[in-house]
Short mmCIF file of C-alpha atoms in Angstrom, two decimals:
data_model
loop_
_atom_site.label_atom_id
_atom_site.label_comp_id
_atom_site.label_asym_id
_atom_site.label_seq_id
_atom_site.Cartn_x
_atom_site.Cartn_y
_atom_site.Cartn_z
CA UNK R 1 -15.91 -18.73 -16.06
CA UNK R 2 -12.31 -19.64 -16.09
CA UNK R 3 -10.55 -19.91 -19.57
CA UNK R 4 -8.14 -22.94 -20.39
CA UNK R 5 -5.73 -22.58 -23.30
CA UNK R 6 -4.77 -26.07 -24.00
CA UNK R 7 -1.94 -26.35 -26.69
CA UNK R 8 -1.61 -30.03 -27.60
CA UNK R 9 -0.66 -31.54 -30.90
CA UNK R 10 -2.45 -34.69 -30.72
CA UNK R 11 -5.89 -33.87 -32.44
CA UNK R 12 -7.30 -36.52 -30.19
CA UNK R 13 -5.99 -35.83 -27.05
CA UNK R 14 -6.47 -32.00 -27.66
CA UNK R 15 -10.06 -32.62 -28.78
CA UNK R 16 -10.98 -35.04 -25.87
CA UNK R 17 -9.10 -32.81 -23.20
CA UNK R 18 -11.20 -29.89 -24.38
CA UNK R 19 -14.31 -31.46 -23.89
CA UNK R 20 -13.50 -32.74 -20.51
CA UNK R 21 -12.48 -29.05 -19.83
CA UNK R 22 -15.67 -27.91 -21.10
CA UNK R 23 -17.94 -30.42 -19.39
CA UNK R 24 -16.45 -28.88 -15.81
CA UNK R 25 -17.46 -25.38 -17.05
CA UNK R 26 -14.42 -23.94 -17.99
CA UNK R 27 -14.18 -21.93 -21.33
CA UNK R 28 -11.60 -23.84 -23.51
CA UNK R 29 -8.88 -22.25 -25.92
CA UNK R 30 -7.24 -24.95 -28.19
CA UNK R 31 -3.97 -25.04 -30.31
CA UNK R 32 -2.12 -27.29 -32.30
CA UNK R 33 1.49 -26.34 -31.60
CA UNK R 34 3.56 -24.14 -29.36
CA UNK R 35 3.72 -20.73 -32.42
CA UNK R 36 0.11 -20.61 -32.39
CA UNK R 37 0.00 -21.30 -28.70
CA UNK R 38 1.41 -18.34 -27.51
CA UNK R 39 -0.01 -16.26 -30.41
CA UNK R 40 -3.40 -17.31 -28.42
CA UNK R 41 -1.87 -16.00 -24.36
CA UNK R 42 -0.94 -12.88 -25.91
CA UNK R 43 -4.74 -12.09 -27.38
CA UNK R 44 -6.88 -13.72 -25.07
CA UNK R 45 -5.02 -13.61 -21.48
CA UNK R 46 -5.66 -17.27 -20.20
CA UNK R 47 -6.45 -17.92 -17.06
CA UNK R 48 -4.21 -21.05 -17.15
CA UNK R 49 -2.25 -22.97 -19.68
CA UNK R 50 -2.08 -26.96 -20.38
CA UNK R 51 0.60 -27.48 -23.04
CA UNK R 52 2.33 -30.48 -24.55
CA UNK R 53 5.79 -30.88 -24.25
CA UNK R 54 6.93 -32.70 -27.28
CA UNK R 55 5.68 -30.34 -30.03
CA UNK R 56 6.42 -29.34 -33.66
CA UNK R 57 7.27 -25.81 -34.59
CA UNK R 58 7.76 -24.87 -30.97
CA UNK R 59 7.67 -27.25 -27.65
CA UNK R 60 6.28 -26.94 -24.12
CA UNK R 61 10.27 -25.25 -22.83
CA UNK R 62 10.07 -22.93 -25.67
CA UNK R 63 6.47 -22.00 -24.95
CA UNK R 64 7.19 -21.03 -21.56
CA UNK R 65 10.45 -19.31 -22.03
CA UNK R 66 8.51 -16.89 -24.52
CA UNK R 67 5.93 -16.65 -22.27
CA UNK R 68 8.15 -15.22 -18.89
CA UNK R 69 9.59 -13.04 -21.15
CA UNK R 70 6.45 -11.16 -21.64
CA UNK R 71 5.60 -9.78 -18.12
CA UNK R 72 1.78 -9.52 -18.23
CA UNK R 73 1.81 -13.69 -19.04
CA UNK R 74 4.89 -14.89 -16.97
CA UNK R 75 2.55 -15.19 -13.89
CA UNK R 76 -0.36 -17.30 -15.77
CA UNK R 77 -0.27 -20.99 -13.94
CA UNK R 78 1.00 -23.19 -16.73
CA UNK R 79 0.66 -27.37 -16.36
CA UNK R 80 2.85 -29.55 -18.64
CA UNK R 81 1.38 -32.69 -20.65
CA UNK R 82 4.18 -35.47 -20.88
CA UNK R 83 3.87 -38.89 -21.73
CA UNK R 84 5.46 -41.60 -19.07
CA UNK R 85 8.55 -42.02 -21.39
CA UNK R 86 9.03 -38.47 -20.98
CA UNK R 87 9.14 -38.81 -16.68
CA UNK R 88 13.17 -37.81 -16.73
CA UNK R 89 11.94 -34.32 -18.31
CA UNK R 90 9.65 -33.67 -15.30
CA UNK R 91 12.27 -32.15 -13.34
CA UNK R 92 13.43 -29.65 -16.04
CA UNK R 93 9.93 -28.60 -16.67
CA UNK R 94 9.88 -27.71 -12.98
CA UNK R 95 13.28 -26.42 -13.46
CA UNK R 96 11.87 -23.64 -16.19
CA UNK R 97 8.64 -23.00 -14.15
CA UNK R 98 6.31 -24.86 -14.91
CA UNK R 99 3.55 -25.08 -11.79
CA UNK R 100 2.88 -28.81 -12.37
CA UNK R 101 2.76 -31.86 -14.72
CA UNK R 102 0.41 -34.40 -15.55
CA UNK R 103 1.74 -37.43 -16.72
CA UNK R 104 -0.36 -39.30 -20.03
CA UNK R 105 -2.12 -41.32 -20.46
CA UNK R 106 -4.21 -39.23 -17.61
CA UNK R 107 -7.14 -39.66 -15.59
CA UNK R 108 -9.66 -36.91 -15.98
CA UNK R 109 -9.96 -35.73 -12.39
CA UNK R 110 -6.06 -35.46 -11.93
CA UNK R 111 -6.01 -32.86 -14.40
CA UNK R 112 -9.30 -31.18 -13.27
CA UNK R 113 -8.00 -31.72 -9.35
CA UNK R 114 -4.59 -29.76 -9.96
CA UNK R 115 -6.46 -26.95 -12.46
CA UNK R 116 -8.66 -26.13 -9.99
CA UNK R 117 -5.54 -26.22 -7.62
CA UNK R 118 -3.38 -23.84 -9.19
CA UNK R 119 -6.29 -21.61 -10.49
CA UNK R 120 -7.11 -21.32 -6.44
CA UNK R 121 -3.19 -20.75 -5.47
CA UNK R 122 -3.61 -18.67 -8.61
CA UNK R 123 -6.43 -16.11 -7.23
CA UNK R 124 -4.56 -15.84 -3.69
CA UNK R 125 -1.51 -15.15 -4.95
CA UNK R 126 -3.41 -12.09 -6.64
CA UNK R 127 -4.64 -10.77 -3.89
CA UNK R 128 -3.08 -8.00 -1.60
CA UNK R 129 -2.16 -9.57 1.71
CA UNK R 130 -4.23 -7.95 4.55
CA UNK R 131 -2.64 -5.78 7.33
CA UNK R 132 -1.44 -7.98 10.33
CA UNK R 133 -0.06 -11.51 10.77
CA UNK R 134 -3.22 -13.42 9.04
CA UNK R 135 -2.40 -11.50 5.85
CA UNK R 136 0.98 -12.64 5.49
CA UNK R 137 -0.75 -16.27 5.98
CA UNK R 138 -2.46 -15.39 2.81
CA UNK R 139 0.63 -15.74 0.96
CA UNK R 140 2.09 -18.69 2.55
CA UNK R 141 -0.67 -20.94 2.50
CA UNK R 142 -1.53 -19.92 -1.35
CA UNK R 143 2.60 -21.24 -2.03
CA UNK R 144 3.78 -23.48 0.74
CA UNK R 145 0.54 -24.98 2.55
CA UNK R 146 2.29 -24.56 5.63
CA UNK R 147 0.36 -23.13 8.62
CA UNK R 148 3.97 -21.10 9.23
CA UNK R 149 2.14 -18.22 10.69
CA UNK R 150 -0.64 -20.10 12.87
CA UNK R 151 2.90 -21.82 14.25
CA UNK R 152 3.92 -17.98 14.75
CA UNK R 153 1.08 -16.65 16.54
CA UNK R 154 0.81 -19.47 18.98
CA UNK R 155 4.25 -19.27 19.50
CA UNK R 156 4.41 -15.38 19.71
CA UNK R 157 7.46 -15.04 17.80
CA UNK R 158 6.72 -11.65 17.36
CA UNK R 159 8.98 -8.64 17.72
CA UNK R 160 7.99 -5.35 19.53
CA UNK R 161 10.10 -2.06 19.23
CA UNK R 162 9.42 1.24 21.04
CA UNK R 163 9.62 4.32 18.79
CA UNK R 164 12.80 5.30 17.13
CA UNK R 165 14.09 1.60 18.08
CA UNK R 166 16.64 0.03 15.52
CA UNK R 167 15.28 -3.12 13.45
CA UNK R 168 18.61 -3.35 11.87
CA UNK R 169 21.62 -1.15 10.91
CA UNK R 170 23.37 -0.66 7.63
CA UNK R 171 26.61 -3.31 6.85
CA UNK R 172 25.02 -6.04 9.17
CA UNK R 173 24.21 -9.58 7.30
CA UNK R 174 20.39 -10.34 7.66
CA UNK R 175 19.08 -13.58 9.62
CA UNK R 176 15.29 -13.48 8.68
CA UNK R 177 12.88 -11.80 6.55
CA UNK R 178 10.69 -9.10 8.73
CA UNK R 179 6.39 -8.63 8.49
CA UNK R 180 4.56 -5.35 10.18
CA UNK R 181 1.89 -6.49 11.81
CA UNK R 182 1.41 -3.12 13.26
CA UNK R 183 2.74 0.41 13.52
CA UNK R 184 5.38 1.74 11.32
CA UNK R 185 9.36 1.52 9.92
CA UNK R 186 10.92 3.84 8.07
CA UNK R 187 14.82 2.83 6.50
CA UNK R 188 17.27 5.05 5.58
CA UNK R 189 20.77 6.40 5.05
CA UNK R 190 23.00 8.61 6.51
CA UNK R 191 25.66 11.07 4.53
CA UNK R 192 29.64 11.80 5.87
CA UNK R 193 27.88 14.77 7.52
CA UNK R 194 25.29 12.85 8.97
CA UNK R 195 22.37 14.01 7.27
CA UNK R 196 19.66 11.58 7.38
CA UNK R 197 17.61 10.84 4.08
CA UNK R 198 14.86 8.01 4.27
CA UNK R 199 14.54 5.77 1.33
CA UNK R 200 11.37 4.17 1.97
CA UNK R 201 8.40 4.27 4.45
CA UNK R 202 6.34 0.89 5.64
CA UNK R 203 3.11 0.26 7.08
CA UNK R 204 1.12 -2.74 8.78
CA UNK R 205 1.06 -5.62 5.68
CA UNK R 206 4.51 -4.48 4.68
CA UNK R 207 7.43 -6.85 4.27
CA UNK R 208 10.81 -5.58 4.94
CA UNK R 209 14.36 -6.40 4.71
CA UNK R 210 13.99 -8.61 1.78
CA UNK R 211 16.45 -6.89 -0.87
CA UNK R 212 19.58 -8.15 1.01
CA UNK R 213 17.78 -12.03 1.50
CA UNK R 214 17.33 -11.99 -2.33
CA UNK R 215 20.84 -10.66 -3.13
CA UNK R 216 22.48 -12.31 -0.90
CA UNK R 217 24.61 -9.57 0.56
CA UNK R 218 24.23 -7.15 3.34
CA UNK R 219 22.01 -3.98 4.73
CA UNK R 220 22.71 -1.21 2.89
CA UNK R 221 20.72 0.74 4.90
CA UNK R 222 19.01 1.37 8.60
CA UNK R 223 15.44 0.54 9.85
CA UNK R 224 14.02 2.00 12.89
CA UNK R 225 10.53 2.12 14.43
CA UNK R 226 8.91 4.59 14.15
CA UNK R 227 6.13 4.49 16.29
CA UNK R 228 5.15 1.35 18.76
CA UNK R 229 5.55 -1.61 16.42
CA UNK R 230 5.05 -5.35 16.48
CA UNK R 231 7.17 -7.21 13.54
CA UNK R 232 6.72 -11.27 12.87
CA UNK R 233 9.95 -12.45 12.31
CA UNK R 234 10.62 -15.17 9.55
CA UNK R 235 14.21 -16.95 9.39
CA UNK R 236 16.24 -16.75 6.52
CA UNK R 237 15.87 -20.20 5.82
CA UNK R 238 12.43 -20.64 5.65
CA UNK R 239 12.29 -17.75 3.98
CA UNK R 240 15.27 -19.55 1.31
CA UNK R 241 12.64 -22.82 0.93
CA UNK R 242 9.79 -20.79 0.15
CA UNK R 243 11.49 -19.24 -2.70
CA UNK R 244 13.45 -21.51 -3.98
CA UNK R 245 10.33 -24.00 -3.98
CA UNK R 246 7.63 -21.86 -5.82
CA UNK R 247 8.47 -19.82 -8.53
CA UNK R 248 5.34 -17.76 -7.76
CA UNK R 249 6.89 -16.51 -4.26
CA UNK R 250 10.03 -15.85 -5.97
CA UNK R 251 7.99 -13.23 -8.40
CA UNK R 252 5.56 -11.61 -6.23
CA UNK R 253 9.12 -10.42 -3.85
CA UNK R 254 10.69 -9.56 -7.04
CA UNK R 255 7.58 -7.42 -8.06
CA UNK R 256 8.19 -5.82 -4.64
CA UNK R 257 11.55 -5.68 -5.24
CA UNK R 258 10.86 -3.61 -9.16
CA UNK R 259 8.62 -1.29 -6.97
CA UNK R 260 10.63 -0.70 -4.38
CA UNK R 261 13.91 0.55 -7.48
CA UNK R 262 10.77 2.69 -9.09
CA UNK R 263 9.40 4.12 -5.91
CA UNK R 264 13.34 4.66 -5.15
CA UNK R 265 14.08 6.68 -9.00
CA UNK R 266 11.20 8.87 -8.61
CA UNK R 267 12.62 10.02 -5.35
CA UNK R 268 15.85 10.91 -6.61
CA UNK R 269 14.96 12.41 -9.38
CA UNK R 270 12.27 14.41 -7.36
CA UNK R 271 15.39 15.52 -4.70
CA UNK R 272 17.81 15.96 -7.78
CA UNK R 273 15.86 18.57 -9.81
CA UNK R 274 12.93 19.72 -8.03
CA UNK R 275 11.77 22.87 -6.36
CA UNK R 276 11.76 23.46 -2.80
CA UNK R 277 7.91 23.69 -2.81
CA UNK R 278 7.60 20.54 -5.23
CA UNK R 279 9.85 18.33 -3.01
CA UNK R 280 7.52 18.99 -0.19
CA UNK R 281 4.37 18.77 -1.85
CA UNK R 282 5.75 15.26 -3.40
CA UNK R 283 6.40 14.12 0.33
CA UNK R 284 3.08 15.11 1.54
CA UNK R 285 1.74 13.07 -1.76
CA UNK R 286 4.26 10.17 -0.71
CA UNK R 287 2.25 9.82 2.88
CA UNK R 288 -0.50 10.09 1.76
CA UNK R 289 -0.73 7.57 -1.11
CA UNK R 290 1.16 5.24 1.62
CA UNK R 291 -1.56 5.66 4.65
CA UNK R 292 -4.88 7.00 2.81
CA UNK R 293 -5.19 4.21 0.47
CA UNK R 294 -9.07 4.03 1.05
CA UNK R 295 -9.14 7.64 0.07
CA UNK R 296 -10.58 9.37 2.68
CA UNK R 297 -11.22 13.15 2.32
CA UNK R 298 -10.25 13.65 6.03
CA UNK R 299 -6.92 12.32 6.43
CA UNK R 300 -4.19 13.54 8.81
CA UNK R 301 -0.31 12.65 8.65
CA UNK R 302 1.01 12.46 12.16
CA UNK R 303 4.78 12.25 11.51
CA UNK R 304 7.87 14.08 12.88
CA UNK R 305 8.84 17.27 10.94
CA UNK R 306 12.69 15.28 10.95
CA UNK R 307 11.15 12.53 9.03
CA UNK R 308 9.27 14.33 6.67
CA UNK R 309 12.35 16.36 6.32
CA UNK R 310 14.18 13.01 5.59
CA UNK R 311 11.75 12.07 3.20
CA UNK R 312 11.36 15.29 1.30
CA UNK R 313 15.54 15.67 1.28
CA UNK R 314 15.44 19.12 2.18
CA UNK R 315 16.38 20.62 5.51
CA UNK R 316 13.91 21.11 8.29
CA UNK R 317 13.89 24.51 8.65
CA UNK R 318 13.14 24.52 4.92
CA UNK R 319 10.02 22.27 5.49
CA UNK R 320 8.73 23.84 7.84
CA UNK R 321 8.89 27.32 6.38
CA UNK R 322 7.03 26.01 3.44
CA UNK R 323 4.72 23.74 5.32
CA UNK R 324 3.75 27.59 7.12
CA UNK R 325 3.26 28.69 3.49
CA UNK R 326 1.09 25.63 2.55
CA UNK R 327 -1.15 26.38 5.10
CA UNK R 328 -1.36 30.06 4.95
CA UNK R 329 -2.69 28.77 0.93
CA UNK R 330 -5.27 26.43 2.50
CA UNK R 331 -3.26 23.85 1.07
CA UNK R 332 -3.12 22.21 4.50
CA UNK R 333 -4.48 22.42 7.60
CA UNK R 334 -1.87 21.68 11.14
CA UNK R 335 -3.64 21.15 14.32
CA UNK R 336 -1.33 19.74 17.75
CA UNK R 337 1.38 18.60 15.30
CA UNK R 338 -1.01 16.48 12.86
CA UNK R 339 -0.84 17.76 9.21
CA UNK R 340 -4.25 17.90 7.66
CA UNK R 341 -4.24 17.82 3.81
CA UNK R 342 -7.29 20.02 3.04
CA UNK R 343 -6.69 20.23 -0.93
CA UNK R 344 -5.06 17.30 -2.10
CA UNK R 345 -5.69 17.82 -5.58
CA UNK R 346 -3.93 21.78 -5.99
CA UNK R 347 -0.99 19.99 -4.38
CA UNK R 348 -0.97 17.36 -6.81
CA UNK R 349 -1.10 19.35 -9.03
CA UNK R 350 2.51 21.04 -8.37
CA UNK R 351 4.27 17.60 -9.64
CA UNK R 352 2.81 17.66 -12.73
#
């Protein structure tokens, strides 16, 4: 059962709302002003949030401000109550991010119609897209409502790159946002002396290349294939709308985005001030977390001793001297160039 945390003033209205809410089987928190509104989304975790606008002690803006300020609540749908007079404020409730308004005096199935709308949108959004080109529908359709990727498969604007092909190059401007629908892409950097290190490793379900869309500037950094992959390519300015339109969109790439800085720390500090043996037992850990997400006790990483190199920042004559002493430990098992991880948990145990 859904909860509701309704934060009206109006002891009528808040009392009559609640029952409506109630009668359509949704559990119903109520509040009186804005204060003891928020007090109420930071113990009980709403599922969504009706609020008044024109409020003593604290408003509807100030609600909300408070509210994406605290990152667990910031993504918690949140509808706006305003009376007709208040119709020029609709646009700056939209404006602070509010996912939709309902004007009052209101009919009842309005507000149930766009609670059950956003609490669906809500649920999607939530969800982990699926590998290939229906996942990334998952997210569009949850924001937009467009069929954008239907349009795309008909269509077959879809990408293909051989191994070691270039998606894009470091210093170029980007035109479109990219989606694996299969295989892999690695990006990287090079130093003055040409040593390669890779920054980040992608998989089928992955978006890339969206860093430079949201900062508006250029690649700082090369993406190649690299095995056979198929990318579904999404211009920059539909990629622009969606953002700019839905606030929700805008958070779940900037949630990549945090990741991707976090994922990107660790790895530096890992290259900066860790063993030889630690920096390839964190690589090995890196692959695996990426590709055996179902956790499968026999997994295999089939990747070139360069890359894992790259990824590990050491040199490959390094790796593979201590990938020989991995396996002479039983830490790993390496059969026609596949590395089999045989005890994930001792090598785990060297980064802590």
């Amino acid at each position: 059962m859904p909860t509701i945390l309704l934060i009206e003033d109006n002891k009528d209205i808040r009392e009559n709302t609640a029952e409506i809410l109630e009668m359509a089987n949704y559990k119903v928190l109520t509040a009186p002003d804005g204060k003891i509104g928020v007090q109420l989304a930071e113990e009980e975790h709403p599922d969504l949030i009706v609020c008044d606008i024109t409020m003593p002690v604290l408003d509807g803006y100030g609600v909300i401000h408070l509210l994406h300020k605290k990152e667990h609540l910031s993504n918690i749908p949140f509808i706006f109550l305003t009376a007709k007079a208040e119709r020029a404020d609709m646009r700056k409730g939209m404006d602070v991010g509010a996912d939709d308004y309902i004007t009052k005096p209101f009919d009842a199935t309005d507000l149930l119609n766009a609670i059950e709308c956003r609490l669906k949108k809500s649920a999607l959004l939530k969800k982990d897209a699926s590998a290939g080109i229906d996942g990334m529908q998952v997210l569009l359709s949850a924001t937009s409502g467009k069929e954008a990727l239907h349009t795309l498969k008909e269509e077959r604007n879809v990408n293909y790159y051989k191994k070691k092909q270039s998606v894009y190059t470091e210093g170029n401007h980007p035109s479109c946002l990219y989606f694996i629908v299969k295989g892999k892409v690695k990006t990287y950097r090079r130093n003055n002396d040409g040593k390669e290190l890779i920054t980040a490793i992608y998989k089928e379900g992955d978006f890339i290349g969206y860093i430079p869309l949201l900062e508006n500037s250029v690649y700082k950094e090369n993406a190649d294939a690299i095995e056979e992959t198929e990318l579904a390519i999404i211009p920059r300015k539909d990629f622009e709308e969606l953002t700019h339109s839905n606030v929700q969109v805008l958070q779940k790439f900037v949630q990549l985005l945090a990741s991707n800085v976090v994922e990107k720390e660790v790895q530096l500090l890992n290259i900066a001030y860790s063993s030889l043996r630690k920096k390839v037992a964190d690589a090995l850990m890196f692959i695996t977390r990426k590709y055996n997400q179902a956790n499968n006790e026999k997994f295999s990483i089939d990747i070139s001793r360069d890359n894992l190199a790259a990824i590990a920042g050491v040199a490959k004559e390094s790796l593979i001297r201590t990938l020989g002493d991995f396996r002479d430990e039983k830490l790993i098992a390496i059969k026609d160039g596949e590395i089999f991880i045989t005890d994930s948990k001792r090598i785990a145990g060297m980064l802590n």
